[in-house]
Tab-separated table of C-alpha atoms in Angstrom:
chain	number	residue	atom	x	y	z
Z	1	LYS	CA	-11.132	67.954	111.504
Z	2	LYS	CA	-13.595	70.584	111.903
Z	3	GLY	CA	-11.624	71.841	115.071
Z	4	LYS	CA	-8.352	71.835	112.951
Z	5	GLY	CA	-9.877	73.794	110.133
Z	6	GLY	CA	-11.249	76.162	112.840
Z	7	ASP	CA	-7.891	76.624	114.386
Z	8	LYS	CA	-6.109	77.405	110.846
Z	9	ALA	CA	-9.051	80.273	110.228
Z	10	ALA	CA	-8.393	81.657	113.512
Z	11	SER	CA	-4.908	81.625	112.918
Z	12	ALA	CA	-5.238	83.173	109.515
Z	13	ALA	CA	-7.658	85.972	110.916
Z	14	ALA	CA	-5.099	86.883	113.691
Z	15	SER	CA	-2.038	86.823	111.287
Z	16	PRO	CA	-0.914	90.436	109.871
Z	17	PRO	CA	-1.439	91.104	106.175
Z	18	PRO	CA	1.542	90.263	103.985
Z	19	THR	CA	3.654	93.335	103.158
Z	20	GLY	CA	5.386	91.823	100.076
Z	21	PRO	CA	9.094	93.222	98.914
Z	22	ARG	CA	8.216	96.678	99.181
Z	23	GLY	CA	7.850	96.579	102.663
Z	24	PRO	CA	5.055	97.838	104.934
Z	25	PRO	CA	1.609	99.468	103.496
Z	26	LEU	CA	1.896	103.107	101.962
Z	27	THR	CA	-0.462	104.366	104.746
Z	28	CYS	CA	2.059	102.948	107.733
Z	29	ARG	CA	4.840	105.276	106.321
Z	30	THR	CA	5.752	109.007	107.321
Z	31	PRO	CA	6.007	111.324	104.204
Z	32	ARG	CA	9.795	111.483	104.046
Z	33	ALA	CA	9.805	107.556	104.156
Z	34	LEU	CA	7.167	107.809	101.210
Z	35	VAL	CA	9.279	110.362	99.307
Z	36	TYR	CA	12.202	107.832	99.974
Z	37	VAL	CA	10.089	105.069	98.145
Z	38	GLY	CA	9.101	107.349	95.260
Z	39	GLU	CA	12.467	108.472	94.605
Z	40	ARG	CA	13.681	104.679	94.540
Z	41	ASP	CA	11.300	104.224	91.786
Z	42	LEU	CA	12.451	107.112	89.784
Z	43	CYS	CA	16.115	106.344	90.014
Z	44	ARG	CA	14.955	102.390	88.836
Z	45	GLY	CA	12.881	103.948	85.951
Z	46	SER	CA	15.965	106.509	85.177
Z	47	HIS	CA	18.133	103.783	85.074
Z	48	ILE	CA	16.300	101.761	82.902
Z	49	LEU	CA	15.408	104.376	80.566
Z	50	CYS	CA	19.178	105.370	79.816
Z	51	SER	CA	19.559	101.421	79.451
Z	52	ALA	CA	16.994	101.250	76.546
Z	53	LEU	CA	18.438	104.407	75.068
Z	54	LEU	CA	21.893	102.555	75.558
Z	55	ARG	CA	20.324	99.352	73.921
Z	56	GLU	CA	19.126	101.255	70.673
Z	57	GLY	CA	22.411	103.241	69.972
Z	58	ALA	CA	21.027	106.332	71.127
Z	59	LEU	CA	23.148	106.792	74.244
Z	60	GLU	CA	26.751	106.445	74.939
Z	61	ILE	CA	28.778	105.869	77.837
Z	62	GLY	CA	32.263	105.306	78.739
Z	63	ASP	CA	34.104	101.746	79.456
Z	64	GLY	CA	34.759	102.002	83.200
Z	65	GLU	CA	38.181	101.142	82.569
Z	66	PHE	CA	39.251	102.768	85.983
Z	67	LEU	CA	36.717	101.104	88.092
Z	68	THR	CA	34.989	97.582	88.050
Z	69	LEU	CA	31.200	97.528	88.044
Z	70	ARG	CA	31.207	96.421	91.466
Z	71	HIS	CA	33.447	99.265	92.746
Z	72	ARG	CA	30.844	101.657	91.007
Z	73	PHE	CA	27.709	100.099	92.466
Z	74	ASP	CA	29.431	100.368	95.863
Z	75	ARG	CA	30.534	103.929	95.851
Z	76	ARG	CA	26.945	105.048	94.209
Z	77	PHE	CA	24.782	102.956	96.495
Z	78	GLY	CA	26.635	101.517	99.552
Z	79	HIS	CA	25.756	104.220	101.521
Z	80	LEU	CA	21.982	102.968	101.461
Z	81	ARG	CA	22.352	99.819	102.805
Z	82	CYS	CA	21.660	101.133	106.065
Z	83	LEU	CA	17.817	102.047	105.285
Z	84	VAL	CA	15.419	99.440	106.552
Z	85	GLN	CA	12.439	100.746	103.912
Z	86	PRO	CA	12.833	101.531	101.250
Z	87	ARG	CA	15.312	98.184	100.886
Z	88	ALA	CA	18.394	99.215	98.942
Z	89	LEU	CA	18.995	97.962	95.627
Z	90	PRO	CA	20.950	94.931	95.351
Z	91	PHE	CA	23.924	94.705	93.424
Z	92	GLU	CA	22.272	91.534	91.278
Z	93	HIS	CA	19.721	93.667	90.144
Z	94	TYR	CA	22.000	96.586	89.276
Z	95	GLU	CA	23.963	94.121	87.444
Z	96	VAL	CA	20.643	92.592	85.391
Z	97	GLN	CA	19.954	96.126	84.343
Z	98	LEU	CA	23.219	96.785	82.790
Z	99	ASP	CA	23.125	93.731	80.721
Z	100	VAL	CA	20.627	95.313	78.376
Z	101	ALA	CA	21.813	92.778	75.206
Z	102	ASP	CA	19.126	90.266	75.879
Z	103	HIS	CA	16.082	92.901	76.239
Z	104	PRO	CA	14.656	94.842	73.509
Z	105	PRO	CA	14.247	98.503	73.700
Z	106	GLU	CA	10.611	98.501	73.567
Z	107	ALA	CA	10.865	96.116	76.907
Z	108	LEU	CA	13.163	98.297	78.448
Z	109	TYR	CA	11.020	101.443	77.774
Z	110	ASP	CA	7.788	99.334	79.287
Z	111	ALA	CA	9.515	98.655	82.411
Z	112	ALA	CA	10.779	102.021	82.910
Z	113	HIS	CA	7.154	103.636	82.094
Z	114	ALA	CA	6.293	101.207	84.862
Z	115	SER	CA	8.875	102.001	87.592
Z	116	PHE	CA	7.689	105.979	86.551
Z	117	LYS	CA	4.024	105.082	87.299
Z	118	ALA	CA	5.017	103.243	90.532
Z	119	ALA	CA	6.790	106.177	91.889
Z	120	SER	CA	3.244	108.711	91.606
Z	121	ALA	CA	1.878	106.637	94.301
Z	122	PRO	CA	3.857	106.749	97.346
Z	123	LEU	CA	4.403	110.793	96.490
Z	124	GLU	CA	0.947	111.308	96.146
Z	125	ALA	CA	0.273	109.662	99.586
Z	126	ALA	CA	2.985	111.725	100.980
Z	127	LEU	CA	0.771	114.735	99.988
Z	128	ARG	CA	-2.125	113.385	101.166
Z	129	TRP	CA	-0.883	112.278	104.569
Z	130	ALA	CA	-3.319	112.728	107.081
Z	131	HIS	CA	-1.745	112.920	110.466
Z	132	CYS	CA	-0.500	116.273	109.796
Z	133	PRO	CA	0.420	119.181	107.074
Z	134	ILE	CA	3.734	118.608	105.615
Z	135	SER	CA	5.888	121.165	105.234
Z	136	ALA	CA	5.873	123.814	102.186
Z	137	GLU	CA	9.304	122.836	101.407
Z	138	LEU	CA	8.593	118.987	101.258
Z	139	GLU	CA	5.448	119.847	99.538
Z	140	LYS	CA	6.810	121.874	96.820
Z	141	ASP	CA	9.701	119.092	96.249
Z	142	VAL	CA	7.231	116.243	96.266
Z	143	CYS	CA	4.811	118.202	93.902
Z	144	ALA	CA	7.971	118.467	91.086
Z	145	LEU	CA	8.917	114.870	91.572
Z	146	ILE	CA	5.454	114.088	90.849
Z	147	LYS	CA	5.661	116.024	87.394
Z	148	VAL	CA	9.258	114.142	86.650
Z	149	SER	CA	7.617	110.944	87.372
Z	150	VAL	CA	4.712	111.613	85.005
Z	151	ALA	CA	6.357	113.392	82.100
Z	152	ASN	CA	9.211	110.500	81.995
Z	153	ALA	CA	5.983	107.947	82.394
Z	154	VAL	CA	4.960	109.526	79.163
Z	155	ALA	CA	8.140	109.872	77.444
Z	156	ALA	CA	8.972	105.888	77.958
Z	157	PHE	CA	5.205	104.731	76.727
Z	158	GLN	CA	5.792	107.259	73.524
Z	159	ALA	CA	9.231	105.651	72.975
Z	160	ALA	CA	8.260	102.336	73.231
Z	161	ARG	CA	5.109	102.603	70.616
Z	162	ARG	CA	8.228	103.912	68.132
Z	163	HIS	CA	9.129	100.460	68.206
Z	164	ARG	CA	5.483	98.736	67.925
Z	165	ASP	CA	3.747	101.333	65.302
Z	166	GLY	CA	6.239	100.468	62.383
Z	167	SER	CA	7.117	96.683	60.974
Z	168	SER	CA	10.807	96.948	60.968
Z	169	PRO	CA	12.924	98.492	63.832
Z	170	PRO	CA	13.101	102.295	63.913
Z	171	PRO	CA	16.433	104.055	63.607
Z	172	PRO	CA	18.092	105.009	66.854
Z	173	LEU	CA	16.226	107.592	68.542
Z	174	ALA	CA	17.849	110.875	67.843
Z	175	GLY	CA	17.230	114.840	68.853
Z	176	TYR	CA	16.006	113.920	72.306
Z	177	THR	CA	17.188	116.288	75.306
Z	178	TRP	CA	17.244	116.183	79.099
Z	179	ASP	CA	15.392	118.929	80.930
Z	180	ARG	CA	16.481	119.755	84.733
Z	181	SER	CA	14.183	122.757	85.068
Z	182	THR	CA	11.421	120.590	86.686
Z	183	HIS	CA	13.975	119.204	89.546
Z	184	ALA	CA	17.385	119.766	90.196
Z	185	LYS	CA	18.299	116.063	90.726
Z	186	TYR	CA	15.830	114.010	88.226
Z	187	PRO	CA	15.977	114.991	84.576
Z	188	VAL	CA	13.256	114.513	82.289
Z	189	LEU	CA	13.365	113.073	78.860
Z	190	VAL	CA	11.966	115.399	76.211
Z	191	LEU	CA	11.284	113.643	72.881
Z	192	PRO	CA	11.701	115.339	69.584
Z	193	LYS	CA	8.027	117.042	68.703
Z	194	GLU	CA	7.239	114.457	66.087
Z	195	SER	CA	7.118	111.857	68.647
Z	196	LYS	CA	4.969	113.463	70.812
Z	197	ALA	CA	1.761	112.680	68.640
Z	198	GLY	CA	-0.946	111.145	71.007
Z	199	ALA	CA	0.341	112.076	74.160
Z	200	ALA	CA	-3.217	112.790	75.543
Z	201	SER	CA	-3.809	109.271	75.425
Z	202	LEU	CA	-1.402	108.541	78.374
Z	203	SER	CA	-1.824	111.704	80.304
Z	204	ARG	CA	-4.857	110.349	82.153
């Protein structure tokens, strides 16, 4: 029995640590791969954020009568299937994210907030890559992506708080805009000024 337990301990010690569904640790990836991971989380957060706006009636979309949901998914994400890391978004996750009827807006805003916060870690790791400095062009892009992730995390948190602060559901979010000045590909949700009270509590 003692020998069997020792064999198991030795085997466990020799085994590499589990990587989980997100792939290898951040320290094992190149700056460009880290940026891809961050952008994946940014895309996920943006998608869920739009789903939350749609859920509370603050955003309208077309009925998609010309393309099926599967066809739209293949056109938008099919080319990403060649990537080993980060893993491409599966159709099942895309389908669930579009089916927002079973999720209250605050839950969707919370999920968007978590995705935007998750995006910051690999992006900041890309800036701190120890093996050699990254190019000035990539550094500029990464800094802009970090600003987008932080700003959208704050906006998602504040939007969720609207639903928790009152005893009744608030009216649909109105007066918001999308700011594309920080990054050309990833817009920032800008809430009305009256919704910005207490933003400093999340800025840390």
